[in-house]
Amino acid sequence: MIETLKKADFAYAPFFLNNEEGIHNYTRSLKIIENTLADFLKGNDSPYSGKKPHELEARLNELSIASIKGETLESVAAELAEFVINDSMNVHSPTCIGHLHCPTLIPAVAAEMIISTLNQSMDSWDQSSTATFVEERLIKWLCNQAGLPEKADGVFTSGGTQSNYMGLLLARDAYCKRVWDVDVQQHGLPADSKKLRILCSEAAHFTVRKSAAQLGLGEQAVITIKTDANHRLSIDEMNQQLKLLKEQDLLPFAIVATCGTTDFGSIDPMADLAEIARANGIWLHIDAAYGGAMMLSRNFRESVKGMESADSITVDFHKLFYQPISCGAFLVSDRDHFQYIQHHADYLNPEEDEAEGMVHLVNKSIQTTRRFDALKLWMSLKVVGLDTFAEMIDYTCHLAGDAAAMIDKEDGFRVLNSHPELNAVVFRYDPEGVSAQLADQLNKQIQQELLNSGRAFLAKTRFEGQVFLKMTLLNPMTRLEHIEDILDEIRVLGEMFNMMEE
């Protein structure tokens, strides 16, 4: 048995970091992967290789999932480059401007290596030690940036979906405790919970409905409010809907304001909604997954006025903070609200630990095991600096304004948001004399051809039943010349596809 254990120890050593051979293998492995990624990135300005989904699937089906005796990292890296990396979306390309999918900052990528190597688990202090206090300090800093009160607190999350869910979860349970004196954790939802309603704009993120369903309220609990000409929630419509709900004996417990809608980047009138929420005893959750970065802006900081009055806030860092996926935060104005998700386990976060100074972040999260994602943002803020962050964010917003103005002047194009609030531009190739139905088809074909040719990646969306193209200009390396070239491509492709239809 002893001989077997010795042999096992020798055989496993290269795969772990507690021995000299393993550390040597680690540094060598990093170099191999570094070179593999550098080969992909060097001189590669294309957002995508252009392969169709069925082609990728067929190629990847050729790969084995595992080996019996193990292979060299060199051979696996070469295979990875050929079959996976080279056909991945290149988010660093200045013409990869479709979704809210950002290029990543180099210090954040470096932090990912530290996070993975140290492998801290952010649920209990004795699994994360210093990482706990880094996250706590960063959360406090974020709360201050958002203008939240001294009692504010928060936790890092996987992103907007989780953060929006947490906001509505706490809002629901706080309402049930305050109005019915019901502890939902212990006793479940009261009978009258079927009357609970959530109010948000018709342009709010789909996770509002998804959260309502998961919280046992059903999607029918979500009341959508019409938007105005700038795609923001209409305050008049909100007041009218609140009056109607009161007449129907229904119970609005949460308002979700969107700070940066997915398509248009529009920002709801948060200050006005905060007043309405206060006057009616309603929880205000602000979904600032997209627009939360404006808290660092110099030129557009005013656009997030009202955020400081929120009961809870969603912020994503894997959008305009340029962090690798996934990285987000959920903030609350009053840390006491976290009581609605606390659960103590003797083997993980016993209550007596708090008296001894052990901070267990699982007390503030619906996750248990969780990555040390705060390190990515911390390293980025330190290395890049707040001035450069502000410049990058402001540049992309100015770029969107210039792009929208340029497209608006082009014959055969139509822009829906000629004065974008953030950095999204929604437009349509819409030449004179072409039917709406044909224009829909042309825009679909243009979007696909740009992607399949590797020239550019634009997203497509629908507005009032018609197909539109969308540029989400997160990348500060994108220039107006790139936009001009894309418009030229669109015009040429549009004319070609139009001729083929005739």
Short mmCIF file of C-alpha atoms in Angstrom, two decimals:
data_model
loop_
_atom_site.label_atom_id
_atom_site.label_comp_id
_atom_site.label_asym_id
_atom_site.label_seq_id
_atom_site.Cartn_x
_atom_site.Cartn_y
_atom_site.Cartn_z
CA MET A 1 0.00 0.00 0.00
CA ILE A 2 2.83 2.42 0.90
CA GLU A 3 4.58 1.74 -2.41
CA THR A 4 1.33 2.38 -4.30
CA LEU A 5 0.85 5.70 -2.50
CA LYS A 6 4.41 6.77 -3.29
CA LYS A 7 3.91 5.92 -6.94
CA ALA A 8 0.64 7.84 -7.02
CA ASP A 9 2.27 10.88 -5.43
CA PHE A 10 4.99 10.83 -8.10
CA ALA A 11 2.48 10.40 -10.93
CA TYR A 12 0.16 13.20 -9.80
CA ALA A 13 2.83 15.76 -8.98
CA PRO A 14 2.98 17.48 -12.43
CA PHE A 15 -0.72 18.36 -12.20
CA PHE A 16 -0.68 20.18 -8.86
CA LEU A 17 1.01 23.28 -7.46
CA ASN A 18 2.35 22.04 -4.13
CA ASN A 19 5.67 20.78 -5.51
CA GLU A 20 8.57 21.95 -7.63
CA GLU A 21 7.70 19.82 -10.64
CA GLY A 22 4.11 21.06 -10.60
CA ILE A 23 5.17 24.71 -10.40
CA HIS A 24 7.57 24.22 -13.32
CA ASN A 25 4.76 22.60 -15.32
CA TYR A 26 2.47 25.51 -14.37
CA THR A 27 4.81 28.20 -15.74
CA ARG A 28 5.46 26.16 -18.87
CA SER A 29 1.71 25.64 -19.41
CA LEU A 30 1.02 29.36 -19.10
CA LYS A 31 3.60 30.08 -21.79
CA ILE A 32 2.03 27.56 -24.16
CA ILE A 33 -1.45 29.04 -23.72
CA GLU A 34 -0.08 32.59 -23.89
CA ASN A 35 1.50 31.84 -27.28
CA THR A 36 -1.65 30.10 -28.54
CA LEU A 37 -3.85 33.10 -27.68
CA ALA A 38 -1.29 35.61 -28.98
CA ASP A 39 -1.28 33.80 -32.35
CA PHE A 40 -5.08 34.20 -32.50
CA LEU A 41 -5.02 37.88 -31.57
CA LYS A 42 -2.06 39.11 -33.62
CA GLY A 43 -3.31 41.13 -36.58
CA ASN A 44 -6.79 39.66 -36.22
CA ASP A 45 -9.30 42.47 -36.68
CA SER A 46 -12.12 40.20 -37.83
CA PRO A 47 -14.96 39.65 -35.34
CA TYR A 48 -15.54 36.08 -36.54
CA SER A 49 -14.19 33.43 -38.86
CA GLY A 50 -17.50 33.19 -40.69
CA LYS A 51 -18.21 29.48 -40.24
CA LYS A 52 -21.88 28.45 -40.10
CA PRO A 53 -23.27 26.73 -36.97
CA HIS A 54 -23.57 23.32 -38.67
CA GLU A 55 -19.96 23.53 -39.86
CA LEU A 56 -18.71 24.24 -36.35
CA GLU A 57 -20.77 21.43 -34.88
CA ALA A 58 -19.51 18.92 -37.45
CA ARG A 59 -15.88 19.92 -36.85
CA LEU A 60 -16.17 19.79 -33.07
CA ASN A 61 -17.79 16.35 -33.27
CA GLU A 62 -14.45 15.12 -34.63
CA LEU A 63 -12.76 15.87 -31.31
CA SER A 64 -12.47 13.31 -28.55
CA ILE A 65 -13.71 14.39 -25.13
CA ALA A 66 -11.07 12.58 -23.07
CA SER A 67 -7.94 10.47 -23.44
CA ILE A 68 -7.08 7.28 -21.61
CA LYS A 69 -3.40 7.92 -20.88
CA GLY A 70 -3.33 11.69 -21.25
CA GLU A 71 -1.91 13.92 -24.01
CA THR A 72 0.67 16.69 -24.01
CA LEU A 73 -0.56 20.23 -23.41
CA GLU A 74 1.16 21.28 -26.65
CA SER A 75 -0.97 18.87 -28.71
CA VAL A 76 -4.17 19.81 -26.86
CA ALA A 77 -3.43 23.54 -27.28
CA ALA A 78 -2.83 23.07 -31.01
CA GLU A 79 -6.11 21.18 -31.33
CA LEU A 80 -7.86 23.85 -29.27
CA ALA A 81 -6.53 26.60 -31.53
CA GLU A 82 -7.69 24.84 -34.69
CA PHE A 83 -11.13 23.73 -33.55
CA VAL A 84 -12.19 26.21 -30.83
CA ILE A 85 -10.13 29.39 -30.50
CA ASN A 86 -9.84 30.29 -34.19
CA ASP A 87 -13.63 30.08 -34.62
CA SER A 88 -14.52 31.96 -31.43
CA MET A 89 -16.09 35.40 -31.45
CA ASN A 90 -13.29 37.96 -31.33
CA VAL A 91 -14.62 40.46 -28.79
CA HIS A 92 -11.45 42.53 -29.17
CA SER A 93 -12.21 43.35 -32.81
CA PRO A 94 -13.28 46.99 -33.29
CA THR A 95 -16.08 45.75 -35.58
CA CYS A 96 -17.49 43.25 -33.07
CA ILE A 97 -20.26 45.64 -32.08
CA GLY A 98 -23.39 43.53 -31.80
CA HIS A 99 -24.27 42.71 -28.21
CA LEU A 100 -23.39 43.98 -24.74
CA HIS A 101 -20.27 41.84 -25.02
CA CYS A 102 -17.14 43.80 -24.20
CA PRO A 103 -13.43 43.51 -24.90
CA THR A 104 -11.52 42.72 -21.71
CA LEU A 105 -8.91 44.81 -19.94
CA ILE A 106 -5.47 43.22 -19.67
CA PRO A 107 -5.19 43.68 -15.87
CA ALA A 108 -8.55 41.93 -15.51
CA VAL A 109 -7.33 39.03 -17.63
CA ALA A 110 -4.21 38.85 -15.46
CA ALA A 111 -6.46 38.83 -12.39
CA GLU A 112 -8.33 35.84 -13.82
CA MET A 113 -5.11 33.84 -13.61
CA ILE A 114 -4.71 34.76 -9.94
CA ILE A 115 -8.37 33.97 -9.22
CA SER A 116 -8.15 30.54 -10.83
CA THR A 117 -4.81 29.66 -9.28
CA LEU A 118 -5.70 30.69 -5.72
CA ASN A 119 -9.24 29.27 -6.13
CA GLN A 120 -10.76 31.12 -3.18
CA SER A 121 -14.38 30.34 -2.38
CA MET A 122 -16.25 33.48 -1.35
CA ASP A 123 -18.91 31.82 0.79
CA SER A 124 -17.05 31.60 4.12
CA TRP A 125 -14.11 33.54 5.53
CA ASP A 126 -12.07 30.41 6.17
CA GLN A 127 -12.20 29.64 2.43
CA SER A 128 -11.28 33.11 1.26
CA SER A 129 -9.52 35.10 4.06
CA THR A 130 -8.07 38.25 2.45
CA ALA A 131 -10.38 37.94 -0.57
CA THR A 132 -13.37 38.52 1.71
CA PHE A 133 -12.07 41.90 2.81
CA VAL A 134 -11.08 42.94 -0.72
CA GLU A 135 -14.66 42.31 -1.85
CA GLU A 136 -16.11 44.09 1.19
CA ARG A 137 -13.98 47.20 0.58
CA LEU A 138 -14.82 47.24 -3.10
CA ILE A 139 -18.55 46.92 -2.36
CA LYS A 140 -18.32 49.89 0.02
CA TRP A 141 -16.55 51.90 -2.65
CA LEU A 142 -19.23 51.00 -5.21
CA CYS A 143 -22.00 52.01 -2.81
CA ASN A 144 -20.28 55.37 -2.35
CA GLN A 145 -19.93 55.80 -6.11
CA ALA A 146 -23.65 55.17 -6.50
CA GLY A 147 -24.42 57.71 -3.76
CA LEU A 148 -26.10 55.18 -1.46
CA PRO A 149 -26.39 55.87 2.30
CA GLU A 150 -24.00 54.72 5.00
CA LYS A 151 -26.07 51.59 5.74
CA ALA A 152 -25.69 50.39 2.16
CA ASP A 153 -24.08 47.06 1.38
CA GLY A 154 -23.82 44.57 -1.42
CA VAL A 155 -22.27 41.45 -2.86
CA PHE A 156 -20.66 40.36 -6.12
CA THR A 157 -22.88 38.28 -8.41
CA SER A 158 -22.71 36.41 -11.71
CA GLY A 159 -24.47 39.32 -13.43
CA GLY A 160 -27.75 41.08 -14.08
CA THR A 161 -30.01 38.03 -14.01
CA GLN A 162 -28.94 37.06 -10.50
CA SER A 163 -28.89 40.67 -9.27
CA ASN A 164 -32.37 41.46 -10.59
CA TYR A 165 -33.68 38.27 -9.00
CA MET A 166 -32.16 39.23 -5.66
CA GLY A 167 -33.67 42.72 -5.83
CA LEU A 168 -37.17 41.38 -6.36
CA LEU A 169 -36.69 38.60 -3.81
CA LEU A 170 -35.76 41.07 -1.07
CA ALA A 171 -38.51 43.46 -2.17
CA ARG A 172 -41.13 40.70 -1.95
CA ASP A 173 -40.03 39.41 1.44
CA ALA A 174 -39.62 42.90 2.92
CA TYR A 175 -43.16 43.75 1.80
CA CYS A 176 -44.61 40.54 3.24
CA LYS A 177 -42.91 41.19 6.58
CA ARG A 178 -43.92 44.87 6.74
CA VAL A 179 -47.52 44.53 5.56
CA TRP A 180 -48.54 41.05 6.78
CA ASP A 181 -45.85 40.30 9.37
CA VAL A 182 -45.12 37.08 7.47
CA ASP A 183 -41.62 35.56 7.40
CA VAL A 184 -41.58 34.07 3.91
CA GLN A 185 -38.42 32.08 4.63
CA GLN A 186 -40.13 30.23 7.43
CA HIS A 187 -43.79 30.16 6.45
CA GLY A 188 -43.97 30.66 2.70
CA LEU A 189 -46.10 33.18 0.83
CA PRO A 190 -49.35 34.43 2.37
CA ALA A 191 -52.64 33.89 0.56
CA ASP A 192 -52.89 37.52 -0.55
CA SER A 193 -49.51 37.29 -2.31
CA LYS A 194 -51.43 36.58 -5.51
CA LYS A 195 -52.27 40.29 -5.49
CA LEU A 196 -48.62 41.38 -5.55
CA ARG A 197 -47.52 43.34 -8.62
CA ILE A 198 -44.21 44.52 -10.09
CA LEU A 199 -44.11 47.60 -12.31
CA CYS A 200 -41.51 48.14 -15.04
CA SER A 201 -41.28 49.59 -18.53
CA GLU A 202 -42.19 47.58 -21.60
CA ALA A 203 -38.49 47.79 -22.51
CA ALA A 204 -37.29 46.31 -19.20
CA HIS A 205 -35.05 43.26 -19.26
CA PHE A 206 -36.76 39.88 -19.61
CA THR A 207 -35.35 38.82 -16.24
CA VAL A 208 -38.03 40.87 -14.47
CA ARG A 209 -40.66 38.44 -15.77
CA LYS A 210 -38.37 35.48 -15.24
CA SER A 211 -37.76 36.50 -11.63
CA ALA A 212 -41.49 36.93 -10.99
CA ALA A 213 -42.06 33.39 -12.23
CA GLN A 214 -39.27 31.95 -10.09
CA LEU A 215 -40.51 33.84 -7.02
CA GLY A 216 -43.88 32.12 -7.20
CA LEU A 217 -45.75 35.23 -8.32
CA GLY A 218 -46.11 34.29 -11.96
CA GLU A 219 -45.34 36.43 -14.98
CA GLN A 220 -48.85 37.87 -14.69
CA ALA A 221 -47.57 39.80 -11.65
CA VAL A 222 -45.47 42.01 -13.93
CA ILE A 223 -47.26 45.13 -15.18
CA THR A 224 -45.45 46.80 -18.06
CA ILE A 225 -45.63 50.55 -18.54
CA LYS A 226 -45.54 52.18 -21.97
CA THR A 227 -42.43 54.08 -22.98
CA ASP A 228 -42.18 57.58 -24.42
CA ALA A 229 -40.64 58.71 -27.70
CA ASN A 230 -37.17 58.24 -26.19
CA HIS A 231 -37.93 54.65 -25.13
CA ARG A 232 -38.04 55.59 -21.42
CA LEU A 233 -40.76 54.61 -19.02
CA SER A 234 -43.58 57.16 -19.12
CA ILE A 235 -44.28 58.76 -15.73
CA ASP A 236 -47.84 59.68 -16.75
CA GLU A 237 -48.50 56.05 -17.68
CA MET A 238 -46.96 54.91 -14.39
CA ASN A 239 -49.24 57.17 -12.33
CA GLN A 240 -52.26 56.02 -14.31
CA GLN A 241 -51.36 52.36 -13.80
CA LEU A 242 -50.85 52.80 -10.05
CA LYS A 243 -54.30 54.37 -9.80
CA LEU A 244 -55.79 51.46 -11.74
CA LEU A 245 -54.07 48.87 -9.52
CA LYS A 246 -55.44 50.56 -6.43
CA GLU A 247 -58.96 50.46 -7.87
CA GLN A 248 -58.50 46.73 -8.54
CA ASP A 249 -57.30 46.10 -4.97
CA LEU A 250 -53.94 44.89 -6.26
CA LEU A 251 -50.67 45.46 -4.41
CA PRO A 252 -47.68 47.00 -6.20
CA PHE A 253 -44.62 46.18 -4.10
CA ALA A 254 -41.74 46.89 -6.51
CA ILE A 255 -40.86 49.27 -9.31
CA VAL A 256 -37.99 48.28 -11.60
CA ALA A 257 -36.33 51.24 -13.31
CA THR A 258 -34.03 50.44 -16.22
CA CYS A 259 -30.78 52.37 -16.45
CA GLY A 260 -29.78 51.36 -19.96
CA THR A 261 -32.25 49.27 -21.94
CA THR A 262 -30.77 46.42 -23.94
CA ASP A 263 -31.71 47.74 -27.37
CA PHE A 264 -31.58 51.53 -27.07
CA GLY A 265 -29.54 52.14 -23.94
CA SER A 266 -32.38 54.35 -22.70
CA ILE A 267 -32.49 55.44 -19.06
CA ASP A 268 -35.80 55.62 -17.22
CA PRO A 269 -36.51 58.82 -15.19
CA MET A 270 -35.05 57.36 -12.00
CA ALA A 271 -35.41 60.46 -9.81
CA ASP A 272 -39.12 60.75 -10.65
CA LEU A 273 -39.65 57.04 -10.06
CA ALA A 274 -37.89 57.32 -6.70
CA GLU A 275 -40.41 59.97 -5.63
CA ILE A 276 -43.32 57.79 -6.75
CA ALA A 277 -41.88 54.77 -4.93
CA ARG A 278 -41.41 56.71 -1.69
CA ALA A 279 -44.90 58.23 -1.85
CA ASN A 280 -46.49 54.81 -2.32
CA GLY A 281 -44.32 52.70 -0.01
CA ILE A 282 -42.91 50.72 -2.95
CA TRP A 283 -39.42 49.22 -3.27
CA LEU A 284 -37.38 50.81 -6.09
CA HIS A 285 -34.97 48.45 -7.82
CA ILE A 286 -32.73 49.96 -10.51
CA ASP A 287 -31.46 47.61 -13.19
CA ALA A 288 -28.23 49.41 -14.09
CA ALA A 289 -26.53 46.33 -15.53
CA TYR A 290 -25.71 48.37 -18.64
CA GLY A 291 -25.79 52.01 -17.54
CA GLY A 292 -24.28 51.64 -14.08
CA ALA A 293 -20.86 52.46 -15.48
CA MET A 294 -22.02 56.06 -15.90
CA MET A 295 -21.19 56.47 -12.21
CA LEU A 296 -17.56 56.70 -13.39
CA SER A 297 -18.30 59.04 -16.30
CA ARG A 298 -17.20 62.67 -16.38
CA ASN A 299 -19.52 63.86 -19.16
CA PHE A 300 -22.60 61.68 -18.58
CA ARG A 301 -22.71 61.33 -14.79
CA GLU A 302 -25.94 63.37 -14.67
CA SER A 303 -27.72 60.66 -16.66
CA VAL A 304 -27.78 58.39 -13.58
CA LYS A 305 -29.26 61.00 -11.25
CA GLY A 306 -31.74 59.26 -8.97
CA MET A 307 -29.69 56.09 -8.57
CA GLU A 308 -28.81 57.19 -5.04
CA SER A 309 -32.50 56.86 -4.05
CA ALA A 310 -32.78 53.18 -4.99
CA ASP A 311 -33.53 50.42 -2.51
CA SER A 312 -31.42 48.07 -4.61
CA ILE A 313 -29.24 48.29 -7.70
CA THR A 314 -27.93 45.88 -10.32
CA VAL A 315 -24.51 46.67 -11.84
CA ASP A 316 -22.66 44.53 -14.37
CA PHE A 317 -18.91 44.85 -14.80
CA HIS A 318 -18.71 42.56 -17.84
CA LYS A 319 -20.23 45.33 -19.94
CA LEU A 320 -18.95 48.92 -19.71
CA PHE A 321 -16.39 48.15 -17.00
CA TYR A 322 -14.58 45.85 -19.49
CA GLN A 323 -14.32 42.83 -17.19
CA PRO A 324 -14.20 39.16 -18.27
CA ILE A 325 -17.48 37.27 -17.89
CA SER A 326 -18.87 36.88 -15.35
CA CYS A 327 -18.68 39.84 -13.02
CA GLY A 328 -21.53 41.84 -11.48
CA ALA A 329 -22.77 43.25 -8.20
CA PHE A 330 -26.00 43.67 -6.27
CA LEU A 331 -26.23 46.69 -3.98
CA VAL A 332 -28.82 47.52 -1.31
CA SER A 333 -29.44 50.80 0.48
CA ASP A 334 -29.87 49.02 3.84
CA ARG A 335 -27.75 46.00 4.75
CA ASP A 336 -30.49 44.78 7.10
CA HIS A 337 -32.46 43.61 4.07
CA PHE A 338 -30.01 40.74 3.64
CA GLN A 339 -31.75 39.09 6.60
CA TYR A 340 -34.30 37.74 4.11
CA ILE A 341 -31.76 35.39 2.52
CA GLN A 342 -29.59 34.47 5.51
CA HIS A 343 -29.31 30.86 6.54
CA HIS A 344 -26.75 29.57 9.04
CA ALA A 345 -25.14 26.13 8.74
CA ASP A 346 -22.94 24.81 11.53
CA TYR A 347 -20.36 23.49 9.07
CA LEU A 348 -20.10 26.71 7.04
CA ASN A 349 -21.24 29.98 8.64
CA PRO A 350 -22.28 29.50 12.27
CA GLU A 351 -23.63 32.63 13.94
CA GLU A 352 -20.98 32.63 16.68
CA ASP A 353 -18.24 33.19 14.06
CA GLU A 354 -19.40 36.76 13.55
CA ALA A 355 -18.49 37.65 17.14
CA GLU A 356 -14.95 36.47 16.38
CA GLY A 357 -14.61 38.73 13.34
CA MET A 358 -15.21 36.12 10.67
CA VAL A 359 -17.17 37.60 7.78
CA HIS A 360 -19.13 34.99 5.84
CA LEU A 361 -20.28 36.51 2.56
CA VAL A 362 -22.71 33.64 1.95
CA ASN A 363 -24.97 35.58 4.33
CA LYS A 364 -25.51 38.11 1.54
CA SER A 365 -25.76 35.83 -1.48
CA ILE A 366 -28.07 33.26 -3.01
CA GLN A 367 -24.90 31.50 -4.19
CA THR A 368 -22.74 29.36 -1.96
CA THR A 369 -19.50 28.60 -3.78
CA ARG A 370 -18.52 31.80 -5.57
CA ARG A 371 -15.43 33.12 -7.38
CA PHE A 372 -13.21 35.99 -6.23
CA ASP A 373 -14.43 38.18 -9.11
CA ALA A 374 -13.92 41.38 -7.14
CA LEU A 375 -10.18 41.03 -7.78
CA LYS A 376 -10.67 41.64 -11.51
CA LEU A 377 -12.37 44.97 -10.96
CA TRP A 378 -9.95 45.99 -8.21
CA MET A 379 -6.88 45.35 -10.39
CA SER A 380 -8.49 47.19 -13.32
CA LEU A 381 -9.33 50.25 -11.21
CA LYS A 382 -5.78 50.31 -9.85
CA VAL A 383 -3.91 49.75 -13.12
CA VAL A 384 -6.14 51.61 -15.59
CA GLY A 385 -7.19 54.40 -13.22
CA LEU A 386 -10.45 56.29 -12.85
CA ASP A 387 -9.48 59.02 -15.31
CA THR A 388 -8.89 56.53 -18.11
CA PHE A 389 -12.06 54.61 -17.24
CA ALA A 390 -14.04 57.83 -17.53
CA GLU A 391 -12.38 58.72 -20.84
CA MET A 392 -13.10 55.29 -22.35
CA ILE A 393 -16.73 55.28 -21.28
CA ASP A 394 -17.32 58.85 -22.41
CA TYR A 395 -15.58 58.22 -25.73
CA THR A 396 -17.91 55.35 -26.60
CA CYS A 397 -20.98 57.45 -25.77
CA HIS A 398 -19.71 60.32 -27.94
CA LEU A 399 -18.91 57.82 -30.69
CA ALA A 400 -22.49 56.53 -30.60
CA GLY A 401 -23.81 60.08 -30.90
CA ASP A 402 -21.55 60.78 -33.89
CA ALA A 403 -22.43 57.44 -35.50
CA ALA A 404 -26.16 58.03 -35.09
CA ALA A 405 -25.87 61.53 -36.57
CA MET A 406 -23.87 60.19 -39.51
CA ILE A 407 -26.31 57.37 -40.24
CA ASP A 408 -29.23 59.78 -39.92
CA LYS A 409 -27.81 61.86 -42.79
CA GLU A 410 -27.31 58.86 -45.07
CA ASP A 411 -29.90 58.27 -47.77
CA GLY A 412 -31.54 54.89 -47.48
CA PHE A 413 -31.03 54.56 -43.73
CA ARG A 414 -33.33 55.19 -40.76
CA VAL A 415 -32.17 55.68 -37.16
CA LEU A 416 -34.54 55.05 -34.28
CA ASN A 417 -32.46 56.77 -31.58
CA SER A 418 -30.72 59.70 -33.22
CA HIS A 419 -29.58 60.96 -29.79
CA PRO A 420 -28.47 57.82 -27.91
CA GLU A 421 -28.21 58.10 -24.12
CA LEU A 422 -25.50 55.47 -23.85
CA ASN A 423 -23.61 53.84 -26.71
CA ALA A 424 -26.21 51.78 -28.58
CA VAL A 425 -27.48 52.81 -32.03
CA VAL A 426 -30.53 51.14 -33.58
CA PHE A 427 -30.99 51.68 -37.33
CA ARG A 428 -32.30 50.11 -40.49
CA TYR A 429 -31.29 49.90 -44.11
CA ASP A 430 -34.49 51.29 -45.58
CA PRO A 431 -34.07 52.50 -49.17
CA GLU A 432 -36.84 54.43 -50.85
CA GLY A 433 -39.29 52.36 -52.86
CA VAL A 434 -38.63 49.12 -50.97
CA SER A 435 -41.55 47.56 -49.13
CA ALA A 436 -41.35 47.08 -45.36
CA GLN A 437 -41.42 43.31 -45.83
CA LEU A 438 -38.53 43.35 -48.30
CA ALA A 439 -36.57 45.76 -46.10
CA ASP A 440 -36.92 43.27 -43.24
CA GLN A 441 -35.49 40.54 -45.45
CA LEU A 442 -32.64 42.76 -46.66
CA ASN A 443 -31.61 43.69 -43.13
CA LYS A 444 -31.57 40.03 -42.07
CA GLN A 445 -29.43 39.11 -45.08
CA ILE A 446 -27.07 42.04 -44.50
CA GLN A 447 -26.54 41.13 -40.86
CA GLN A 448 -25.81 37.50 -41.73
CA GLU A 449 -23.48 38.31 -44.60
CA LEU A 450 -21.44 40.77 -42.54
CA LEU A 451 -20.99 38.06 -39.90
CA ASN A 452 -20.38 35.18 -42.30
CA SER A 453 -17.79 37.18 -44.23
CA GLY A 454 -16.02 38.15 -41.00
CA ARG A 455 -16.28 41.84 -41.89
CA ALA A 456 -18.41 42.99 -38.96
CA PHE A 457 -20.79 41.73 -36.32
CA LEU A 458 -23.94 43.77 -35.79
CA ALA A 459 -26.91 42.52 -33.80
CA LYS A 460 -30.43 42.49 -35.17
CA THR A 461 -33.58 43.25 -33.24
CA ARG A 462 -37.23 44.07 -33.82
CA PHE A 463 -39.13 47.26 -33.10
CA GLU A 464 -42.83 47.57 -33.81
CA GLY A 465 -42.62 44.38 -35.85
CA GLN A 466 -39.81 45.53 -38.15
CA VAL A 467 -36.23 44.26 -38.31
CA PHE A 468 -33.49 46.68 -37.30
CA LEU A 469 -29.73 46.49 -36.98
CA LYS A 470 -27.96 47.46 -33.78
CA MET A 471 -24.48 48.71 -32.97
CA THR A 472 -23.48 48.41 -29.33
CA LEU A 473 -20.33 50.51 -29.24
CA LEU A 474 -18.65 49.31 -26.05
CA ASN A 475 -15.16 49.08 -27.51
CA PRO A 476 -13.09 52.27 -27.07
CA MET A 477 -10.83 51.03 -29.88
CA THR A 478 -13.67 51.36 -32.40
CA ARG A 479 -13.36 54.48 -34.55
CA LEU A 480 -15.86 56.41 -36.64
CA GLU A 481 -13.97 55.18 -39.73
CA HIS A 482 -14.95 51.62 -38.81
CA ILE A 483 -18.60 52.72 -38.76
CA GLU A 484 -18.23 54.45 -42.12
CA ASP A 485 -16.75 51.29 -43.66
CA ILE A 486 -19.59 49.17 -42.25
CA LEU A 487 -22.21 51.54 -43.70
CA ASP A 488 -20.52 51.31 -47.10
CA GLU A 489 -20.64 47.52 -46.83
CA ILE A 490 -24.31 47.63 -45.85
CA ARG A 491 -25.19 49.80 -48.82
CA VAL A 492 -23.34 47.55 -51.28
CA LEU A 493 -24.87 44.39 -49.80
CA GLY A 494 -28.32 45.94 -49.65
CA GLU A 495 -28.24 46.92 -53.32
CA MET A 496 -26.92 43.48 -54.29
CA PHE A 497 -29.56 41.56 -52.30
CA ASN A 498 -32.28 43.91 -53.58
CA MET A 499 -31.29 43.20 -57.20
CA MET A 500 -31.34 39.46 -56.51
CA GLU A 501 -34.92 39.76 -55.20
CA GLU A 502 -36.16 41.60 -58.29
#
